Every structure is written in C-alpha cells, then in structure tokens.
Amino acid sequence: MTDQYQALYHSFRWLVPPAFNIAQACCHRWADSSLDARRIALYIEDEAGNREVWTYARLAETANQLANGLVRMGVGRGDRVAVALGQRPETVVAHIAIHSVGAVVLPLSPLFGPDALEQRLRDSEARVAIVDDSSCANLLAAADRCPAVRQIIGIDVKDEHILPWRSLLARQLPHFRPANTRASDPAILLYTSGTTGAPKGALLPHAVLIGNLPGFVASQDWFPQPGDVFWSPADWAWTGGLMDALLPSLYFGTPIVGARGRFTPERAFEILERYRVTNTFLFPTALKMMMKAVPEPRAQYRLALRSIMSAGESVGEAVFNWCRDALGITPNEMFGQTEMNYLIGNSGQKWPARAGSMGRAYPGHQVAVLDELGQPVKTGEVGEIALNRHDIHGHPDPILFLGYWRNEPATQAKFSGDWCRTGDLASIDADGYFWYAGRADDVFKTSGYRVGPGEIENCLIDHPAVANAAVVPKPDAERGNVVKAYVVLTPDYAQRDPAELTELLQAHVRTRLAPYQYPKDIEYLDALPMTATGKVQRRVLRLREQGRAGLPAGLPPLTTSTPT
C-alpha cells in the first residue's frame, strides 16, 4: 500500500461553523429530509432477544416530545440533565432532546453505585435525572442527598417518586424548535474514570464532535461506506461508547446496534453476524476474550467486518496477529482521553499499521512527547504525550475540552503553556509512530532499569495459559522494586500446578524480553480489577503491593485463584 499519511496530515483544515448543535447534526437534519427520514438509526436488542428498529424520523419525533417535557420542567440552556441508561433507544432520545434544549448531558453508567452517582450529581448540580429499572434504586438512594435534583424520569419503573417516561411523552407535542447553540457552547459533562484520583467533570463543547471525526473516519478505514453498520459493546455513558461509536455513527446517518446485557465473546460474534456489522470498536480486553474463546471465528460465523478500532490499552502483538490472521483485519489502535479524544492512531487503508504502536497523530491534531520542563524530547526518548491548543496551521483544535467543571486549579494543572498533558508516556520514532510506555504513574524502576508494564503484559498474554495479565512493582529492599505479575489463567491451564506454571511463564518472558523484565513473582487471580471502561486498574494492584510491604496503602483482599 502507498503511505498517504504526510499528504493527509499536512493538507487537513478544520471547518467549524460558529453555530453547531449535536442534536441537529446527528438527528434532525436527517429526519427533516424526506429522503433520509426513513433511514435506520438504531438496531436495538436486549439480553432476552427482544429487538427494535428505530428510524431517524421516529428518533426525532420522540426526542421532540421529551424536549418539550424538559422545557415544561424548567430545564434551559446550560442546565445539567443526568442520563443513567444503558444501550437502549431512550438513551439516544435523551441525548438528542437535551442538546435540542441547549442543556448539558451528564452521562452516568447504570453500573454506578449510590456513592458514585451522588458524587457526580452533587458536583454537577444536575436538575433532572433519567433512569430505568437497572439504575433506579441506586439513583434514588443518591438523589436523597442531592438537593439540586428536582425530577426523576423513569423508564419501566413503578415508583411514586418517579415520573413515568411514557406518561411524560404522551402529553407533549412531537414538534420542537431546537436551540441555536454556538459550537463553543457546553454540551456534555463527562466525568473521568477516577483511576488516578477523584473523578473530575470534563466539560465538552458541541464542537468536540467535529474534533472527533477525523480520527473516527480514519480508525474505521474511511467510514462511512455503503452498507456500513456499527456496533460496540462500549457503554454509551463513557467517551468510548459515546464519542467513538454512537454520535459519530449518527452524524454520518448510519445505523448503530445497541445491545443491552452482559458482554460475552459468543454473544459478540452473534451480534456481529446477525446485524452484518462492518465496523466496530472493541477494547483490547474484549478482543483478548474473543481470541481465547473462539480462536478461528470465520469457521463458525459469517462475518461482514471490514474494520476494527481498539483503544484503552495496548492491543499487543498476539491480539494484533489474531485479528489479522483469524479475522482478516488489521486492527487500528487509537489513543485519546475524555478531555481530548482521538489524538493518535492508525488507519490501515491510508498508512501502514505497526504492531505494538499507537499509530500516528491524526490529521488536525498537533501532538508531541514532552519532558518534565514541557519541551519536546528527542526521537526514541520517552516523555509525556501532549496536545497543542492549535493545529499545525495555527487554528484552534476543536477536540479539546472546555475545562474541568468548577475546578480551575485542575484545569490549569493540565496544561503547560499551550500544551495539554495526558499523563501517558510514549516515545516517537523517526516515522512519527508513537510507542506507548504506560501511565506516568504506572512506570517504575527495578535495579535502576525503567520498566513499563505494557510490553511484559503483552508477552504474557501471548502464552496460551494466560487470559489476562497486569504488571506492577513489588517493593524490594535490594532492588527498589521487582516485577510482579497478576495473571488470570485460561480454563485449559486453571488446574495446573502453580509452581510449574510460574516457571513456565517466567521462562516465556525471559526468552523474549530483557532479563530485568521477567516477573520475579506471579500471583493468580480469577479476575483483574477493571474500570467500567475496560481498563485494568493497575493502581489497585500497585497499592496492594505497597500495603503488603508495610507501606500505608493496603486494600481489601482480591479473589485469588489457586491452580491445583
């Protein structure tokens, strides 16, 4: 293939209109067209197999009804409305309606407990919350301590404190004139996962959708193409599900599949087959599970896949090769954050992907690797990934968040001049490819050597005994730290002798990586601690090791697995 990267990157120009509204761009412009109103917007199914199909016309009409209801409740421009729903049509309706009013969407995962919900509801001062049967109980418990919440709207919920969704919509007209918002007006308040501290609310403008589009198009191998259908198991309450899947798909007028229920590899393949999904975003954790459960998927399923994007962790060589060999697709890795998404990645049809690399900076984004003083490092040296406020032509980059909600000190701390720091470490090679080196607080030293966990984890996962792995420092009096691996075993190896397994895995890493990188200690678990977005919580494991060493950082026991 011809490497087209330099021409694409240097010729790209942002076109951000002064007036822009996500609801108009993702729904109303399609519904207002007689040719496009009957396009399919959503395929929806629940765990029981019940299925629905929603057109853009139906989506717009229902969103208009909800928008009228919100206005009657007193919701106006800038007000925060919480949406604690999973992958269901009402979630999309809620987003479109809230944007139509000019209010700010506060996406909340149905998996949140009362404390997590209370923290976000109180901090955001959300006025209205929308729930269903899965999130109702926890949100009600949290709302009692959140005086700003004046009304709760419930879907399939019977509670005297909750206004039924159907009753509210039945009283409203199906017509609504959307607010004329500026591209720079706030649209979404997304809270960070809180893996490195208390969650902070990243306030995103309407223009952030435009900022996401170059990376989305590139990572999905020039999306959309005729017949494209999108699906991702990523929760629509998180950046990955919202900005990497739902909103870009609707912006281009293409169908997206929403599937409620627990993720399993088998169900993932069934969804891909049933809806003839062409494009998907799958976390590396999901790809690892699918690789281990169904090594040869094309022998069992008739798939229409043409592109896979993955983000959140490094895919690693084993998963990369499996996607290429077993699925016939070179996966496009992507890197971004809630505060600035779709910064770096690959696009297999336009520039070559390199196994293990994060990719190159997407067109429209000026990305660098900085040292502690905020200066770019030399080629091959490790530093912190950062995004400039302006692209290479000096134009403002619309991908950037507006700031942390009512937290100016944290916003200021995120920047070094015009550079917004990510907290993630990487190096850049001579061709502009980024190579991930871990979170700044994940990298550690052992016997004077600097160690990043990703390379070791990927090496372990390449062994058939390992379903998942996490590497952290274990405090050691002589060497400062030694490499400690937490491992989840595959079923075929779960009953093997642990001492034998440890020797096997240590030898596997020692023969492939540097001598100082092999894990001196391996502990087996039934499951690794994960965030709701599918990232391994190394911080939990790191603090556990500190606690065991007598440092003040102990945590409750994890569920261990002892092979016999």
XYZ file of C-alpha atoms in Angstrom:
564
model
C 0.000 0.000 0.000
C 1.022 3.620 -0.539
C 1.682 5.570 2.659
C -0.624 8.591 2.307
C -0.114 9.936 5.825
C 2.016 13.016 5.149
C -0.294 14.341 2.421
C -3.406 13.793 4.578
C -1.895 15.287 7.712
C -0.436 18.447 6.176
C -3.390 19.247 3.906
C -6.079 18.897 6.589
C -8.012 22.037 7.632
C -10.691 22.394 10.324
C -14.098 23.740 9.237
C -16.008 24.524 12.429
C -19.137 26.644 11.888
C -19.891 29.324 14.503
C -23.329 27.753 15.133
C -23.412 24.000 15.690
C -25.635 21.637 17.664
C -25.089 17.904 18.159
C -28.830 17.138 18.015
C -29.190 18.897 14.685
C -26.107 17.229 13.228
C -26.880 13.712 14.484
C -30.646 13.540 14.114
C -32.779 16.465 12.978
C -31.029 17.114 9.664
C -31.706 13.503 8.677
C -35.278 13.479 9.975
C -36.086 16.790 8.233
C -35.169 15.293 4.855
C -37.891 13.300 3.113
C -35.185 11.114 1.563
C -33.367 10.384 4.811
C -36.119 10.353 7.454
C -36.735 6.633 6.962
C -33.088 5.701 7.295
C -32.437 3.202 10.088
C -30.734 4.908 13.002
C -30.800 2.155 15.632
C -30.956 -1.612 15.867
C -31.726 -2.472 19.483
C -31.821 -5.804 21.285
C -31.896 -6.837 24.930
C -30.452 -9.921 26.594
C -33.739 -11.796 26.154
C -33.528 -11.328 22.389
C -36.262 -8.685 22.030
C -35.438 -6.407 19.105
C -36.442 -2.973 17.830
C -35.634 -0.833 14.804
C -35.704 2.967 15.016
C -35.631 5.340 12.060
C -34.290 8.882 12.223
C -37.883 10.155 11.894
C -39.007 8.187 14.943
C -35.928 9.232 16.876
C -36.520 12.926 16.134
C -40.238 12.831 16.950
C -39.671 11.117 20.312
C -36.790 13.465 21.144
C -39.032 16.452 20.366
C -41.621 15.157 22.814
C -39.018 14.769 25.536
C -37.557 18.208 24.770
C -40.988 19.778 25.271
C -41.342 17.902 28.551
C -37.940 19.084 29.768
C -38.784 22.693 28.968
C -42.024 22.372 30.948
C -39.918 21.191 33.886
C -37.893 24.367 33.646
C -34.793 22.904 32.014
C -32.990 25.545 29.989
C -29.655 26.369 28.396
C -26.681 25.152 30.377
C -28.699 23.099 32.874
C -27.354 19.608 33.533
C -29.580 16.582 32.875
C -28.332 13.178 34.029
C -28.866 10.125 31.825
C -28.297 6.857 33.727
C -29.209 4.400 30.972
C -27.507 1.636 29.010
C -27.606 0.850 25.302
C -31.294 1.457 24.673
C -33.211 3.803 22.321
C -34.309 6.104 25.141
C -30.637 6.888 25.797
C -30.283 8.314 22.299
C -33.638 10.102 22.582
C -32.466 11.710 25.824
C -29.207 12.948 24.319
C -30.941 14.445 21.281
C -33.634 16.099 23.419
C -31.180 17.586 25.920
C -28.997 19.014 23.160
C -32.105 20.344 21.415
C -32.973 22.320 24.540
C -29.426 23.646 24.785
C -28.866 21.882 28.098
C -25.842 19.749 29.055
C -25.935 15.937 29.053
C -24.475 14.235 32.143
C -23.954 10.586 31.069
C -23.923 8.164 34.014
C -23.217 4.453 33.840
C -26.020 2.153 35.091
C -23.238 0.252 36.864
C -22.568 3.136 39.256
C -23.463 2.594 42.896
C -25.099 5.259 45.100
C -21.805 6.851 46.177
C -20.502 7.265 42.624
C -23.847 8.672 41.493
C -24.060 11.050 44.439
C -20.579 12.436 43.807
C -21.399 13.263 40.182
C -24.952 14.509 40.782
C -23.871 16.796 43.616
C -20.825 18.134 41.806
C -22.729 18.821 38.578
C -25.899 20.075 40.324
C -27.989 18.155 37.812
C -31.651 19.253 37.846
C -33.245 16.202 36.197
C -32.241 12.542 36.002
C -33.469 9.864 33.606
C -33.291 6.241 34.812
C -34.561 2.752 34.065
C -35.072 -0.366 36.157
C -31.328 -1.108 36.237
C -30.247 2.285 37.624
C -33.363 3.409 39.512
C -32.636 2.083 43.012
C -29.088 3.419 43.217
C -30.010 6.792 41.792
C -32.939 7.191 44.192
C -30.602 6.439 47.092
C -28.164 9.058 45.806
C -30.812 11.664 44.940
C -31.907 11.895 48.571
C -28.584 13.633 49.239
C -28.624 15.765 46.077
C -30.928 18.748 46.620
C -30.449 20.089 43.081
C -32.226 17.036 41.578
C -35.831 18.186 41.235
C -37.287 15.487 38.998
C -36.549 11.871 38.090
C -37.962 10.383 34.888
C -38.227 6.587 34.849
C -38.452 4.017 32.067
C -40.230 0.786 33.050
C -40.132 1.904 36.685
C -43.052 1.944 39.114
C -42.328 4.323 41.963
C -44.392 7.211 43.250
C -41.303 9.429 43.372
C -40.600 8.932 39.659
C -42.368 10.427 36.641
C -43.111 7.684 34.080
C -41.403 8.237 30.736
C -44.465 7.235 28.735
C -46.794 9.495 30.709
C -44.490 12.459 30.195
C -44.117 11.950 26.456
C -47.828 11.249 25.891
C -48.666 14.816 26.940
C -46.135 16.505 24.635
C -46.253 17.662 21.026
C -43.930 15.915 18.540
C -42.576 19.250 17.252
C -39.815 21.340 18.800
C -37.563 24.127 17.576
C -34.011 23.249 18.671
C -31.899 25.868 20.406
C -29.458 27.757 18.205
C -26.249 26.927 20.049
C -22.728 28.070 19.317
C -20.120 25.440 18.534
C -18.273 26.530 21.673
C -21.313 26.158 23.964
C -21.116 23.347 26.572
C -22.856 20.140 25.528
C -21.589 17.167 27.568
C -20.229 16.795 31.101
C -18.224 13.559 31.194
C -16.557 12.528 34.416
C -13.165 10.875 34.235
C -12.963 7.301 35.494
C -11.177 8.328 38.685
C -8.445 5.664 38.426
C -5.775 8.207 39.436
C -7.819 10.279 41.894
C -11.295 11.684 42.418
C -13.357 11.849 39.204
C -13.319 15.254 37.535
C -16.024 16.555 35.225
C -14.643 17.308 31.755
C -16.921 19.856 30.092
C -17.106 19.300 26.323
C -18.497 21.739 23.732
C -20.739 20.873 20.789
C -17.698 21.310 18.521
C -15.989 18.326 20.157
C -17.987 16.052 17.855
C -16.357 17.710 14.838
C -12.991 17.312 16.547
C -13.560 13.548 16.841
C -14.490 12.974 13.210
C -11.047 12.789 11.512
C -9.863 10.129 13.945
C -13.143 8.231 13.749
C -13.149 8.194 9.949
C -9.504 7.143 9.796
C -9.663 4.495 12.524
C -12.695 2.942 10.837
C -10.920 2.781 7.465
C -12.682 5.716 5.854
C -16.138 5.446 7.364
C -18.842 5.539 6.110
C -19.055 3.305 3.080
C -22.294 1.978 1.525
C -23.904 -0.609 3.790
C -21.840 0.224 6.874
C -23.332 -0.844 10.227
C -21.598 -0.006 13.510
C -21.543 -1.829 16.845
C -19.527 -1.579 20.020
C -20.151 -3.024 23.488
C -18.686 0.189 24.961
C -21.132 1.848 27.368
C -22.731 4.950 25.828
C -22.141 6.707 29.168
C -18.380 6.780 28.529
C -16.192 8.526 25.977
C -15.539 5.237 24.189
C -19.201 4.424 23.623
C -20.392 7.985 23.099
C -17.656 9.649 21.050
C -16.054 6.562 19.442
C -19.303 4.894 18.406
C -22.757 6.419 18.978
C -22.523 10.084 18.000
C -20.171 9.709 15.000
C -22.344 6.924 13.556
C -25.455 9.090 13.839
C -23.588 12.108 12.452
C -22.990 10.143 9.253
C -26.574 8.850 9.142
C -25.587 5.204 9.501
C -27.192 2.508 11.700
C -25.661 1.586 15.034
C -26.513 -1.526 17.053
C -27.343 -1.187 20.736
C -27.290 -4.387 22.788
C -28.206 -4.450 26.462
C -26.854 -7.184 28.683
C -23.575 -8.744 29.694
C -20.717 -8.975 27.215
C -19.583 -12.467 26.274
C -17.351 -13.451 23.341
C -20.023 -15.734 21.935
C -22.692 -13.036 22.039
C -20.287 -10.568 20.465
C -19.785 -12.836 17.466
C -23.531 -13.475 17.233
C -24.246 -9.718 17.126
C -21.564 -9.181 14.501
C -23.107 -11.914 12.374
C -26.799 -11.098 12.953
C -26.608 -7.417 12.031
C -23.911 -7.775 9.374
C -21.759 -5.363 11.356
C -18.994 -3.849 9.237
C -17.317 -1.563 11.758
C -16.648 -1.949 15.453
C -14.791 -0.550 18.420
C -13.611 -3.268 20.808
C -11.469 -2.800 23.902
C -8.297 -4.938 23.962
C -9.822 -6.824 26.906
C -12.811 -7.781 24.740
C -10.555 -8.806 21.858
C -8.461 -10.963 24.195
C -11.604 -12.717 25.448
C -12.835 -13.287 21.888
C -9.420 -14.586 20.784
C -9.231 -17.085 23.636
C -12.871 -18.242 23.336
C -13.089 -18.525 19.533
C -9.616 -18.903 18.006
C -10.988 -19.445 14.468
C -14.142 -17.284 14.219
C -14.543 -17.413 10.440
C -15.016 -21.170 10.691
C -18.082 -20.636 12.931
C -19.568 -17.270 11.936
C -20.411 -15.478 8.700
C -18.951 -12.051 9.367
C -19.128 -8.829 7.369
C -16.480 -6.993 9.370
C -14.192 -4.675 7.448
C -12.663 -2.571 10.234
C -11.807 -2.822 13.954
C -10.698 0.060 16.162
C -9.313 -0.657 19.614
C -8.335 1.669 22.462
C -7.972 1.888 26.223
C -4.900 -0.360 26.484
C -2.292 -1.602 24.046
C -3.626 -4.366 21.774
C -0.312 -6.189 21.855
C 1.283 -8.388 19.232
C -0.710 -11.557 20.000
C -4.120 -9.905 19.573
C -2.863 -7.852 16.613
C -1.767 -11.016 14.805
C -5.005 -12.848 15.683
C -7.134 -10.047 14.218
C -5.042 -10.036 11.071
C -4.864 -13.818 10.649
C -8.175 -15.084 12.100
C -10.430 -12.158 11.120
C -8.566 -10.897 8.086
C -8.483 -7.367 9.539
C -5.559 -5.265 10.676
C -6.835 -3.574 13.838
C -6.453 0.184 14.087
C -5.299 1.176 17.553
C -6.339 4.597 18.847
C -5.312 6.776 21.763
C -7.323 9.531 23.378
C -8.768 10.775 26.645
C -12.066 12.118 27.919
C -10.552 15.611 27.801
C -9.236 15.200 24.223
C -10.218 12.132 22.294
C -8.941 10.592 19.031
C -5.445 12.095 19.101
C -3.286 9.245 17.807
C -3.997 6.080 15.875
C -3.805 4.018 12.737
C -5.752 3.790 9.514
C -4.864 0.578 7.738
C -6.021 1.746 4.303
C -4.095 5.026 4.359
C -0.890 4.335 6.275
C 0.746 1.094 7.481
C -0.024 -0.084 10.995
C 2.882 -1.316 13.080
C 2.174 -3.998 15.646
C 2.542 -2.581 19.140
C 2.490 1.047 18.002
C -0.244 3.511 18.977
C -0.055 4.936 15.452
C 0.467 8.499 14.282
C -1.159 11.803 15.196
C -4.493 12.041 13.380
C -4.959 14.907 10.913
C -5.952 18.117 12.672
C -4.017 17.441 15.873
C -0.554 18.709 16.814
C 0.732 16.048 19.218
C 4.152 15.866 20.845
C 6.038 13.994 23.549
C 7.310 16.375 26.234
C 9.834 16.216 29.036
C 9.184 17.455 32.574
C 10.004 21.030 31.503
C 7.433 20.965 28.705
C 9.972 20.618 25.885
C 9.759 18.002 23.090
C 12.060 15.027 23.665
C 14.403 13.541 21.076
C 13.361 10.763 18.728
C 13.107 7.473 20.614
C 13.116 9.054 24.077
C 10.204 8.577 26.471
C 8.133 11.564 27.552
C 4.550 12.608 28.214
C 2.048 12.769 25.350
C 0.562 16.254 24.961
C -1.802 18.048 22.571
C -1.366 21.664 21.485
C -4.328 24.021 21.601
C -3.740 24.726 17.907
C -3.185 22.537 14.872
C -0.073 22.830 12.693
C -1.700 25.695 10.771
C -2.361 27.727 13.911
C -6.125 27.067 14.069
C -7.861 26.099 17.362
C -8.277 22.353 17.791
C -11.994 21.564 18.468
C -11.163 18.267 20.177
C -10.144 19.987 23.424
C -12.426 20.111 26.437
C -13.509 23.492 27.818
C -12.099 22.712 31.258
C -12.875 20.760 34.402
C -16.275 21.587 35.857
C -15.837 24.257 38.548
C -12.235 23.177 39.080
C -9.963 25.831 37.616
C -6.839 24.659 39.540
C -7.140 21.188 37.976
C -7.701 22.733 34.543
C -4.601 24.889 34.865
C -2.557 21.922 36.096
C -3.484 20.006 32.947
C -1.633 22.499 30.738
C 1.967 23.510 30.154
C 1.508 26.682 28.146
C -0.450 25.708 25.040
C 0.202 22.011 25.601
C -2.456 19.886 27.293
C -0.765 16.956 29.027
C -2.289 13.472 29.028
C -0.370 11.776 31.845
C 0.524 8.969 29.413
C 4.085 8.189 28.389
C 5.363 7.295 24.934
C 8.220 7.696 22.502
C 8.089 8.729 18.828
C 10.157 7.015 16.162
C 11.656 8.641 13.072
C 8.484 7.981 11.038
C 6.152 9.655 13.540
C 4.775 6.471 15.126
C 4.047 6.664 18.852
C 5.045 3.776 21.136
C 3.186 3.582 24.431
C 5.246 3.367 27.639
C 2.424 3.358 30.198
C 0.793 5.846 32.504
C 3.232 8.199 34.161
C 2.326 6.591 37.484
C 2.476 3.008 36.084
C 6.126 3.122 35.005
C 8.620 2.049 37.688
C 12.283 1.224 38.164
C 13.823 -2.117 39.105
C 17.547 -2.367 39.782
C 17.936 1.012 38.079
C 16.076 -0.055 34.907
C 12.945 1.824 33.816
C 10.069 -0.639 33.253
C 6.699 -0.126 31.605
C 4.069 -2.815 32.250
C 2.560 -2.994 28.758
C 5.333 -4.884 26.985
C 5.548 -7.509 29.732
C 1.755 -7.928 29.880
C 1.554 -8.412 26.121
C 4.316 -11.018 26.259
C 2.459 -12.930 28.979
C -0.860 -12.798 27.116
C 0.848 -14.304 24.093
C 1.197 -17.538 26.116
C -1.811 -19.923 25.822
C -2.059 -20.206 29.612
C -2.800 -16.512 30.110
C -6.221 -14.971 29.608
C -5.225 -11.591 31.039
C -2.326 -10.077 32.949
C -1.303 -6.950 34.844
C 2.222 -5.976 35.868
C 3.063 -3.737 38.839
C 6.095 -3.012 41.012
C 6.584 -5.082 44.144
C 8.692 -3.202 46.735
C 12.067 -4.837 47.320
C 14.766 -3.777 49.815
C 17.698 -4.506 47.480
C 16.384 -3.511 44.045
C 13.810 -0.883 44.969
C 11.152 -2.902 43.128
C 10.857 -6.225 41.372
C 8.464 -7.043 38.563
C 5.224 -8.617 39.864
C 2.618 -10.103 37.523
C -1.019 -10.789 38.332
C -2.348 -13.428 35.938
C -5.794 -14.731 35.013
C -5.468 -18.254 33.598
C -7.317 -19.759 30.662
C -9.609 -22.718 31.527
C -7.194 -25.237 29.986
C -4.477 -24.272 32.468
C -6.564 -23.447 35.542
C -5.855 -26.787 37.244
C -2.110 -26.856 36.618
C 0.460 -26.734 39.403
C 1.150 -23.053 40.257
C 4.886 -23.528 40.751
C 5.179 -25.242 37.381
C 3.119 -22.530 35.713
C 5.203 -19.770 37.245
C 8.429 -21.304 35.940
C 6.816 -21.750 32.518
C 5.667 -18.125 32.282
C 8.906 -16.713 33.650
C 10.868 -18.633 31.042
C 8.447 -17.432 28.354
C 9.114 -13.783 29.212
C 12.853 -14.231 29.907
C 13.477 -15.642 26.419
C 11.589 -12.805 24.705
C 12.351 -9.671 26.708
C 15.256 -8.218 28.664
C 16.446 -10.140 31.755
C 15.250 -7.417 34.122
C 11.719 -7.547 32.661
C 10.664 -11.072 33.567
C 8.280 -11.269 36.556
C 10.097 -12.375 39.707
C 6.717 -13.043 41.334
C 3.431 -14.211 39.774
C 0.090 -14.293 41.542
C -3.014 -15.917 40.052
C -6.463 -14.289 40.220
C -9.936 -15.181 38.993
C -10.266 -11.677 37.526
C -8.283 -8.459 37.401
C -9.726 -5.252 38.864
C -11.151 -3.309 35.925
C -12.702 0.097 35.348
C -16.165 0.334 33.813
C -14.449 1.289 30.545
C -12.495 -1.973 30.367
C -9.103 -0.771 31.597
C -7.033 -2.739 34.081
C -6.766 -0.875 37.392
C -3.041 -1.302 37.968
C -3.255 1.334 40.672
C -5.341 -1.041 42.828
C -2.728 -3.769 42.456
C 0.163 -1.378 42.987
C -1.340 -0.090 46.237
C -1.927 -3.660 47.365
C 1.747 -4.477 46.948
C 2.692 -1.365 48.891
C 0.339 -2.413 51.678
C 1.798 -5.891 51.825
C 5.265 -4.359 52.131
C 4.153 -2.475 55.228
C 3.572 0.843 53.476
C 0.315 2.710 54.323
C -1.591 1.670 51.235
C -3.310 -1.630 51.990
C -6.548 -2.663 50.283
C -9.088 -5.448 50.890
C -8.193 -8.900 49.536
C -8.725 -9.754 45.896
C -10.308 -13.002 44.765
C -7.397 -15.350 44.215
C -7.226 -18.435 42.065
C -5.003 -21.275 43.231
C -4.290 -23.845 40.498
C -4.134 -27.387 41.813
